[in-house]
Amino acid sequence: MLIKSAVDIPSSEITSHSAYLNRRKFMQQSGLAVAAMGLASTAGALESHEGTLPKFGPDWLKTQVAGAKETAFGAAEKLTPYRDVTSYNNFYEFGTGKDDPARNAGSLITDPWSVAIEGECEKQGVFNLEDILKSMPLEERIYRLRCVEAWSMVIPWVGFPLAELIKRFKPLSTAKYVEFTTLDAPKQMIGQRSRFSTIDWPYVEALRIDEAMNPLTLMAVGLYGEILPKQNGAPIRLVVPWKYGFKSIKSIVKIRFTETAPINTWQAIAPREYGFYANVNPEVSHPRWSQAKERRLPSSLFKTNRIETQMFNGYGEQVAHLYKGMDLRKNY
Ligand SMILES: Nc1nc2c(c(=O)[nH]1)N[C@H]1C(S)=C(S)[C@@H](COP(=O)(O)O)O[C@H]1N2
Ligand SMILES: [Mo]
């Protein structure tokens, strides 16, 4: 049953940052007040995107995500609405059209989920998601996401620094790279069944270990205060905000520490167009288009919302030191 809330925040306001945070605050406060009165929580009725919320996923994860700590990350940024974040996607395992993942990802089984830890580390093994997230404090971080195709979004993620996870598995001194692999399950993923696919599944991405350990690098398990929708990479994905979106690999089932640089999926398909680093860089064009500007979603024919692209997607202060002395034209 849907209980009408006492405070209705107009949907036109809901996507602005302050409205979102105020709503969260209200939900927390009302949650407390309601609990004190011994009544069921009505917080769900406040959701502007009610009806499109994930109806799958284990309760323990939903509870943990809902309790994520707010942070100051990206607080000045205007959020891309939930609808755009969850209906305009790249997830080729579910088709190549932007609306294919939202339509086709329902068949993905996200619970139970486990992640295999392999390679140059002390603690290898297969760990279920619940154990990985146990005692992992979740936080909310608002990050810009810049796709190599020259569109971008602003997304409030819920997750934890990848560094926290890496430390637990005790990488050896020979671990120079960290490789991530997406689920390989053609029965669940219609795009993996396609005979026309140019991708050699499963999707693979990797970072240098110092990039992986950078405090900005996030493992996300939620967005907009909810668990990740399947089209956004449920139940766990990478988010590397200073790199083009294809580095932010979805639905991860394996993390492997390696001594040599892995070959990533897009790098293997078109090495002249997609390099290992893929740092957002307005000065280095893609061979087929300029990277100087981007289309910030939501955008339309009449309001294209084109903005200047920033070096390292605006995160240079935190990450430029990682590439000191490197020629970023060669290391694209
Ligand atoms: N496994 C997998 N991960 C992926 C992709 C993909 O096709 N498969 N697409 C990437 C690209 S190109 C982008 S821009 C982002 C998009 O993330 P979003 O749909 O959550 O905005 O996911 C990245 N992660
Ligand atoms: Mo992308």
CSV table of C-alpha atoms and ligand atoms in Angstrom, one decimal, residues 90 146-149 151 244-246, ligand 2:
chain,number,residue,atom,x,y,z
A,90,ASN,CA,26.2,1.5,-21.9
A,146,ARG,CA,32.4,11.2,-18.7
A,147,CYS,CA,31.8,8.7,-21.5
A,148,VAL,CA,34.4,8.5,-24.3
A,149,GLU,CA,31.4,9.1,-26.6
A,151,TRP,CA,28.3,12.7,-23.1
A,244,TYR,CA,36.4,7.6,-19.6
A,245,GLY,CA,33.4,5.6,-18.6
A,246,PHE,CA,34.4,2.4,-20.2
B,2,MO,MO,31.3,5.0,-22.3
